[in-house]
Short mmCIF file of C-alpha atoms in Angstrom, two decimals:
data_model
loop_
_atom_site.label_atom_id
_atom_site.label_comp_id
_atom_site.label_asym_id
_atom_site.label_seq_id
_atom_site.Cartn_x
_atom_site.Cartn_y
_atom_site.Cartn_z
CA MET A 1 -62.47 -64.90 99.05
CA PHE A 2 -59.51 -66.80 100.53
CA TYR A 3 -56.02 -65.56 99.73
CA SER A 4 -52.90 -67.62 100.26
CA LEU A 5 -50.52 -66.63 103.00
CA ALA A 6 -47.60 -64.37 102.19
CA ILE A 7 -44.46 -66.18 101.03
CA ASP A 8 -42.21 -67.07 103.95
CA PRO A 9 -39.16 -64.76 103.69
CA ILE A 10 -36.96 -67.51 105.16
CA VAL A 11 -36.03 -70.26 102.71
CA PHE A 12 -34.41 -72.59 105.25
CA SER A 13 -32.19 -72.48 108.30
CA ILE A 14 -28.70 -73.77 108.89
CA GLY A 15 -28.78 -74.55 112.60
CA THR A 16 -29.95 -71.30 114.16
CA LEU A 17 -28.93 -69.22 111.11
CA PRO A 18 -31.92 -68.38 108.86
CA VAL A 19 -31.32 -68.04 105.12
CA HIS A 20 -33.56 -65.34 103.65
CA TRP A 21 -35.00 -65.19 100.16
CA TYR A 22 -33.95 -61.55 100.06
CA GLY A 23 -30.26 -62.39 100.36
CA LEU A 24 -30.44 -65.24 97.85
CA ILE A 25 -32.20 -63.04 95.30
CA LEU A 26 -29.66 -60.24 95.72
CA GLY A 27 -26.89 -62.81 95.30
CA LEU A 28 -28.50 -64.17 92.14
CA GLY A 29 -28.79 -60.65 90.76
CA ALA A 30 -25.11 -59.99 91.47
CA LEU A 31 -24.01 -63.22 89.80
CA THR A 32 -26.17 -62.53 86.74
CA GLY A 33 -24.64 -59.08 86.41
CA LEU A 34 -21.16 -60.62 86.79
CA PHE A 35 -21.91 -63.13 84.03
CA LEU A 36 -22.91 -60.36 81.61
CA CYS A 37 -19.76 -58.40 82.44
CA ILE A 38 -17.49 -61.42 81.91
CA GLN A 39 -19.13 -62.29 78.58
CA GLU A 40 -18.73 -58.75 77.25
CA GLY A 41 -15.23 -58.49 78.72
CA LYS A 42 -14.11 -61.37 76.51
CA ARG A 43 -14.68 -59.13 73.49
CA PHE A 44 -11.95 -56.84 74.85
CA ASN A 45 -9.66 -59.59 76.20
CA ILE A 46 -10.25 -58.57 79.81
CA PRO A 47 -9.64 -61.53 82.15
CA GLN A 48 -12.67 -62.78 84.05
CA GLU A 49 -10.70 -62.56 87.31
CA PHE A 50 -10.80 -58.77 86.95
CA PHE A 51 -14.61 -58.77 87.07
CA MET A 52 -14.76 -61.38 89.82
CA ASP A 53 -12.51 -59.27 92.04
CA MET A 54 -14.58 -56.24 91.08
CA LEU A 55 -17.71 -57.99 92.37
CA LEU A 56 -16.03 -59.08 95.61
CA LEU A 57 -15.11 -55.46 96.31
CA GLY A 58 -18.07 -53.72 94.71
CA LEU A 59 -20.91 -55.74 96.23
CA PRO A 60 -20.10 -54.92 99.88
CA SER A 61 -19.48 -51.30 98.88
CA ALA A 62 -22.86 -51.14 97.15
CA ILE A 63 -24.70 -52.70 100.10
CA ILE A 64 -23.02 -50.34 102.57
CA GLY A 65 -23.82 -47.32 100.38
CA ALA A 66 -27.40 -48.46 99.87
CA ARG A 67 -27.97 -48.98 103.57
CA LEU A 68 -26.35 -45.71 104.65
CA TYR A 69 -28.40 -43.79 102.09
CA PHE A 70 -31.64 -45.34 103.37
CA VAL A 71 -30.79 -44.95 107.05
CA ALA A 72 -29.76 -41.31 106.55
CA PHE A 73 -33.27 -40.42 105.42
CA LYS A 74 -34.94 -42.69 107.99
CA TRP A 75 -32.74 -41.77 110.95
CA GLU A 76 -35.70 -41.22 113.26
CA ASP A 77 -36.58 -44.90 112.87
CA TYR A 78 -33.05 -46.09 113.68
CA LYS A 79 -31.53 -43.67 116.17
CA ASP A 80 -32.96 -45.58 119.14
CA ASN A 81 -32.30 -49.02 117.63
CA LEU A 82 -28.82 -48.85 116.16
CA LEU A 83 -28.51 -52.62 115.79
CA ASP A 84 -31.38 -52.54 113.29
CA ILE A 85 -29.10 -50.66 110.91
CA PHE A 86 -27.25 -53.91 110.23
CA LYS A 87 -30.39 -55.99 109.55
CA VAL A 88 -30.21 -55.61 105.77
CA TRP A 89 -32.12 -58.86 105.23
CA ASN A 90 -35.26 -57.13 106.48
CA GLY A 91 -35.09 -54.75 103.53
CA GLY A 92 -34.45 -51.05 103.53
CA ILE A 93 -31.76 -50.36 100.96
CA ALA A 94 -31.76 -47.64 98.29
CA ILE A 95 -30.50 -48.26 94.76
CA TYR A 96 -29.12 -44.77 94.35
CA GLY A 97 -27.05 -45.29 97.49
CA ALA A 98 -25.84 -48.61 96.10
CA LEU A 99 -24.71 -46.88 92.91
CA ILE A 100 -22.81 -44.25 94.88
CA GLY A 101 -21.00 -46.93 96.88
CA ALA A 102 -20.23 -49.03 93.80
CA ILE A 103 -18.96 -46.05 91.77
CA ILE A 104 -16.59 -44.93 94.53
CA CYS A 105 -15.24 -48.46 94.77
CA GLY A 106 -14.96 -48.69 90.99
CA ILE A 107 -12.96 -45.47 90.67
CA ILE A 108 -10.38 -46.80 93.13
CA TYR A 109 -10.29 -50.36 91.77
CA PHE A 110 -10.08 -49.42 88.08
CA ARG A 111 -7.28 -46.96 88.76
CA TYR A 112 -5.42 -49.64 90.70
CA LYS A 113 -5.75 -52.06 87.76
CA GLY A 114 -4.90 -49.39 85.18
CA TYR A 115 -8.18 -49.57 83.26
CA PRO A 116 -10.00 -46.42 82.08
CA PHE A 117 -13.08 -45.77 84.22
CA TRP A 118 -15.51 -44.94 81.41
CA ARG A 119 -14.64 -48.01 79.36
CA ILE A 120 -15.23 -50.46 82.20
CA VAL A 121 -18.45 -48.90 83.50
CA ASP A 122 -19.80 -49.06 79.95
CA ILE A 123 -19.28 -52.82 80.03
CA CYS A 124 -20.88 -53.05 83.48
CA ALA A 125 -24.03 -51.03 82.66
CA PRO A 126 -26.24 -53.94 81.43
CA GLY A 127 -25.04 -56.00 84.40
CA LEU A 128 -26.15 -53.26 86.79
CA LEU A 129 -29.63 -53.31 85.27
CA ALA A 130 -29.70 -57.10 85.50
CA GLY A 131 -28.87 -56.93 89.20
CA GLN A 132 -31.62 -54.39 89.76
CA MET A 133 -34.11 -56.35 87.67
CA ILE A 134 -33.62 -59.49 89.74
CA GLY A 135 -33.08 -57.71 93.04
CA ARG A 136 -36.54 -56.12 92.91
CA TRP A 137 -38.02 -59.58 93.45
CA GLY A 138 -36.51 -59.45 96.92
CA ASN A 139 -38.90 -56.56 97.57
CA PHE A 140 -41.69 -58.79 96.30
CA ILE A 141 -40.85 -61.51 98.83
CA ASN A 142 -40.60 -59.01 101.69
CA GLN A 143 -43.82 -57.27 100.63
CA GLU A 144 -42.11 -53.88 100.50
CA ALA A 145 -41.65 -51.08 97.96
CA TYR A 146 -45.22 -51.65 96.76
CA GLY A 147 -47.61 -49.08 95.35
CA GLY A 148 -50.97 -47.67 96.24
CA VAL A 149 -54.25 -49.54 96.61
CA VAL A 150 -55.81 -51.08 93.50
CA GLU A 151 -58.72 -53.38 92.77
CA GLU A 152 -58.08 -57.07 92.42
CA SER A 153 -59.59 -56.89 88.94
CA PHE A 154 -56.84 -54.44 87.91
CA LEU A 155 -54.17 -57.02 88.72
CA ARG A 156 -55.99 -60.02 87.27
CA ASP A 157 -57.92 -58.62 84.31
CA LYS A 158 -55.87 -55.61 83.17
CA LEU A 159 -52.34 -56.74 84.03
CA HIS A 160 -53.12 -60.49 83.72
CA LEU A 161 -50.77 -61.34 86.58
CA PRO A 162 -50.47 -64.92 87.89
CA ASP A 163 -51.98 -65.87 91.23
CA PHE A 164 -48.70 -65.96 93.16
CA ILE A 165 -48.07 -62.28 92.38
CA VAL A 166 -51.65 -61.18 92.94
CA ASN A 167 -51.85 -62.96 96.30
CA GLN A 168 -48.51 -61.54 97.45
CA MET A 169 -49.75 -58.05 96.62
CA TYR A 170 -52.59 -58.46 99.14
CA ILE A 171 -51.00 -56.52 101.98
CA GLY A 172 -52.88 -55.44 105.08
CA ASP A 173 -56.46 -55.48 103.89
CA ALA A 174 -56.08 -54.42 100.25
CA PHE A 175 -54.34 -55.15 96.96
CA HIS A 176 -51.48 -52.91 95.87
CA HIS A 177 -49.60 -51.91 92.74
CA PRO A 178 -46.73 -54.37 92.09
CA THR A 179 -44.21 -51.57 91.59
CA PHE A 180 -41.39 -54.09 91.99
CA LEU A 181 -42.65 -55.75 88.80
CA TYR A 182 -42.93 -52.47 86.90
CA GLU A 183 -39.34 -51.60 87.69
CA SER A 184 -38.12 -55.12 86.98
CA LEU A 185 -39.68 -55.11 83.52
CA TRP A 186 -38.39 -51.60 82.84
CA SER A 187 -34.88 -52.81 83.68
CA LEU A 188 -35.27 -55.78 81.32
CA LEU A 189 -36.17 -53.44 78.46
CA GLY A 190 -33.17 -51.31 79.40
CA ILE A 191 -30.82 -54.29 79.15
CA LEU A 192 -32.02 -55.03 75.63
CA LEU A 193 -31.71 -51.37 74.67
CA LEU A 194 -28.14 -51.06 75.96
CA MET A 195 -27.08 -54.28 74.26
CA VAL A 196 -28.30 -52.92 70.93
CA LEU A 197 -26.87 -49.45 71.55
CA ARG A 198 -23.38 -50.67 72.40
CA ARG A 199 -23.03 -52.32 68.99
CA GLN A 200 -23.44 -48.98 67.21
CA LYS A 201 -20.21 -47.48 65.85
CA PHE A 202 -21.12 -43.91 66.82
CA VAL A 203 -21.25 -44.66 70.57
CA ARG A 204 -18.30 -43.24 72.47
CA ALA A 205 -16.72 -44.11 75.80
CA GLY A 206 -18.98 -43.39 78.76
CA GLU A 207 -22.19 -43.02 76.77
CA ILE A 208 -23.53 -46.49 77.54
CA PHE A 209 -23.12 -45.78 81.25
CA MET A 210 -24.83 -42.40 80.88
CA SER A 211 -27.62 -44.06 78.87
CA TYR A 212 -28.09 -46.51 81.73
CA PHE A 213 -28.62 -43.64 84.16
CA ILE A 214 -31.03 -41.88 81.79
CA TRP A 215 -33.11 -45.00 81.16
CA TYR A 216 -33.28 -46.14 84.76
CA SER A 217 -34.07 -42.64 86.08
CA ILE A 218 -36.92 -42.13 83.61
CA GLY A 219 -38.56 -45.33 84.81
CA ARG A 220 -37.83 -44.56 88.44
CA PHE A 221 -39.38 -41.10 88.18
CA PHE A 222 -42.75 -42.44 87.05
CA ILE A 223 -42.78 -45.62 89.15
CA GLU A 224 -41.67 -43.90 92.36
CA ALA A 225 -44.85 -41.82 92.60
CA LEU A 226 -46.94 -45.01 92.74
CA ARG A 227 -45.20 -46.15 95.92
CA THR A 228 -46.37 -45.53 99.47
CA ASP A 229 -42.98 -45.78 101.20
CA SER A 230 -41.02 -43.08 99.37
CA LEU A 231 -38.29 -41.16 101.13
CA ALA A 232 -39.38 -37.52 101.03
CA PHE A 233 -38.72 -34.02 102.36
CA ASP A 234 -40.55 -30.72 102.72
CA GLY A 235 -39.78 -28.55 99.73
CA SER A 236 -41.16 -25.76 97.62
CA SER A 237 -44.79 -26.18 96.64
CA GLY A 238 -43.80 -24.93 93.19
CA VAL A 239 -41.26 -27.74 92.76
CA ALA A 240 -43.80 -30.28 94.01
CA ALA A 241 -46.39 -28.96 91.52
CA PHE A 242 -43.80 -29.11 88.71
CA ILE A 243 -42.96 -32.74 89.49
CA ASN A 244 -46.63 -33.69 89.69
CA GLY A 245 -47.21 -32.00 86.36
CA LEU A 246 -44.47 -34.04 84.71
CA TRP A 247 -46.03 -37.18 86.18
CA SER A 248 -49.54 -36.34 84.92
CA PRO A 249 -49.33 -38.57 81.77
CA MET A 250 -49.60 -41.53 84.14
CA LYS A 251 -53.04 -40.30 85.15
CA TRP A 252 -54.16 -40.43 81.54
CA MET A 253 -53.32 -44.15 81.62
CA GLY A 254 -55.44 -44.71 84.72
CA PHE A 255 -52.74 -44.63 87.41
CA GLU A 256 -52.96 -42.72 90.68
CA GLN A 257 -50.13 -41.65 92.94
CA GLY A 258 -49.53 -43.66 96.09
CA TYR A 259 -50.17 -42.07 99.45
CA LEU A 260 -47.30 -39.92 100.71
CA ASP A 261 -47.35 -39.26 104.44
CA PRO A 262 -47.21 -35.46 104.96
CA ALA A 263 -44.99 -36.10 107.96
CA TYR A 264 -42.25 -37.19 105.55
CA GLY A 265 -42.66 -34.23 103.20
CA ASN A 266 -44.20 -33.26 99.88
CA ILE A 267 -41.37 -34.10 97.44
CA ARG A 268 -40.20 -37.64 96.83
CA ILE A 269 -36.42 -37.69 96.95
CA SER A 270 -36.03 -40.37 94.29
CA GLN A 271 -38.19 -38.44 91.84
CA LEU A 272 -36.21 -35.24 92.28
CA LEU A 273 -32.92 -37.11 92.11
CA ALA A 274 -34.06 -38.91 88.96
CA LEU A 275 -34.72 -35.57 87.26
CA PHE A 276 -31.29 -34.26 88.25
CA ILE A 277 -29.59 -37.42 86.98
CA ILE A 278 -31.39 -37.30 83.62
CA ILE A 279 -30.45 -33.66 83.07
CA ALA A 280 -26.87 -34.18 84.25
CA ALA A 281 -26.34 -37.29 82.10
CA VAL A 282 -27.70 -35.66 78.94
CA ALA A 283 -25.65 -32.52 79.59
CA LEU A 284 -22.49 -34.57 80.21
CA ILE A 285 -22.91 -36.46 76.93
CA ILE A 286 -23.34 -33.18 75.02
CA VAL A 287 -20.43 -31.41 76.73
CA ARG A 288 -18.08 -34.35 76.22
CA ARG A 289 -19.07 -34.59 72.56
CA VAL A 290 -18.63 -30.87 71.92
CA SER A 291 -15.28 -30.76 73.69
CA GLY A 292 -14.07 -33.89 71.94
CA GLN A 293 -13.17 -35.44 75.28
CA PRO A 294 -14.30 -39.03 74.61
CA LYS A 295 -11.81 -39.90 71.86
CA ASP A 296 -12.40 -43.64 72.29
CA HIS A 297 -15.48 -45.35 70.94
CA TYR A 298 -17.16 -48.19 72.76
CA LEU A 299 -15.92 -50.76 70.24
CA ASP A 300 -12.28 -49.63 70.43
CA PRO A 301 -9.75 -51.93 72.16
CA ILE A 302 -9.33 -51.58 75.93
CA ILE A 303 -5.78 -51.71 77.27
CA SER A 304 -4.67 -51.62 80.88
CA THR A 305 -1.95 -49.00 81.29
CA LYS A 306 -0.27 -51.10 83.96
CA GLN A 307 -0.29 -54.22 81.80
CA ALA A 308 1.04 -52.28 78.83
CA ALA A 309 3.84 -50.84 80.97
CA ALA A 310 4.71 -54.29 82.30
CA ASP A 311 4.89 -55.73 78.78
CA ALA A 312 7.16 -52.90 77.64
CA VAL A 313 9.74 -53.46 80.39
CA VAL A 314 12.53 -55.91 79.49
CA PRO A 315 13.58 -57.92 82.55
CA GLU A 316 17.08 -56.90 83.67
CA SER A 317 18.19 -60.50 84.02
CA ALA A 318 17.19 -61.19 80.45
CA ALA A 319 18.97 -58.05 79.22
CA ASN A 320 22.27 -58.99 80.97
CA THR A 321 22.28 -62.62 79.85
CA PRO A 322 24.98 -63.10 77.17
CA GLN A 323 23.57 -64.38 73.94
CA LYS A 324 25.11 -67.58 72.60
CA PRO A 325 26.27 -67.32 69.01
CA VAL A 326 24.07 -69.15 66.61
CA GLN A 327 25.88 -72.09 65.11
CA PRO A 328 25.30 -72.62 61.40
CA VAL A 329 23.53 -75.82 60.56
CA GLU A 330 25.75 -77.98 58.32
CA ASP A 331 24.37 -80.20 55.63
CA PRO A 332 24.43 -83.90 56.59
CA PRO A 333 27.29 -85.92 55.02
CA GLU A 334 26.33 -87.46 51.75
CA ASP A 335 26.08 -91.21 51.52
CA LYS A 336 28.88 -92.54 49.30
CA GLU A 337 26.70 -95.16 47.74
CA THR A 338 24.01 -92.61 47.06
CA LYS A 339 26.59 -90.25 45.56
CA GLU A 340 27.99 -92.97 43.34
#
């Protein structure tokens, strides 16, 4: 059977500068996330310029963090070709690294603007999922982050995928799990869930952000094992067996783990990290609730401490300006003819 060629990763060129689908898709994901943040920010009277500046600072921070995270675990592939580290358009970024970079940037930026960290990241949580949902299609274009080998009938008859996805999943000499699609759809469900959750009166500051981490990490734990390009390390056989045991429900649904090169290790880093994040996020929600730390609810007003301080200060020039006495307004003279 004839299969169409893989999608060209270059959309067009401006002179000698190629424009890659990967970059355009990441940009679209970032703008979509920004739009969701701005729309929700209006509810709390936060100016859209705040979120636009946040994106201008956060996006480079996220890309740098994502690339450094990936390169750190793939150093053997880059140590002799250092220039390849900067070729982000060829793929090779890690979402957890992007989150680390974005959070560090956010802590600094929010403090500078006087906004409470937990309140702003709660607003940003659905936007983060939107960026990840769209960004995964960059992996689709680059034919990366795919899963193990499957039959063509699985993609067409069981998943009912359109031809352009099925054909793009023909990599090498076999069809593969479209793990990019699984994670994209999981993120879409997460967006809907967070949007419903944040309208509930019982939700407190920081819990939407923690729910984002829990939701994404659950999906990542199960989807990661389907992939064949996982970052991994050599760890305890007991830990590896424990992780595989937790993943076993996927086998009941007919899924098989993707091949993991023993040279990389026996424990997938993203799976182990996902478990840690789920446990840490749940524990943090419980501890904060028990200690009464999150006094604000999600629906409470958000006020910048710096803006509030600025509004409270009376300008010295205005305070020293002598006030003119108010002249009483006299009644207009009565018309003699009218009076008579």
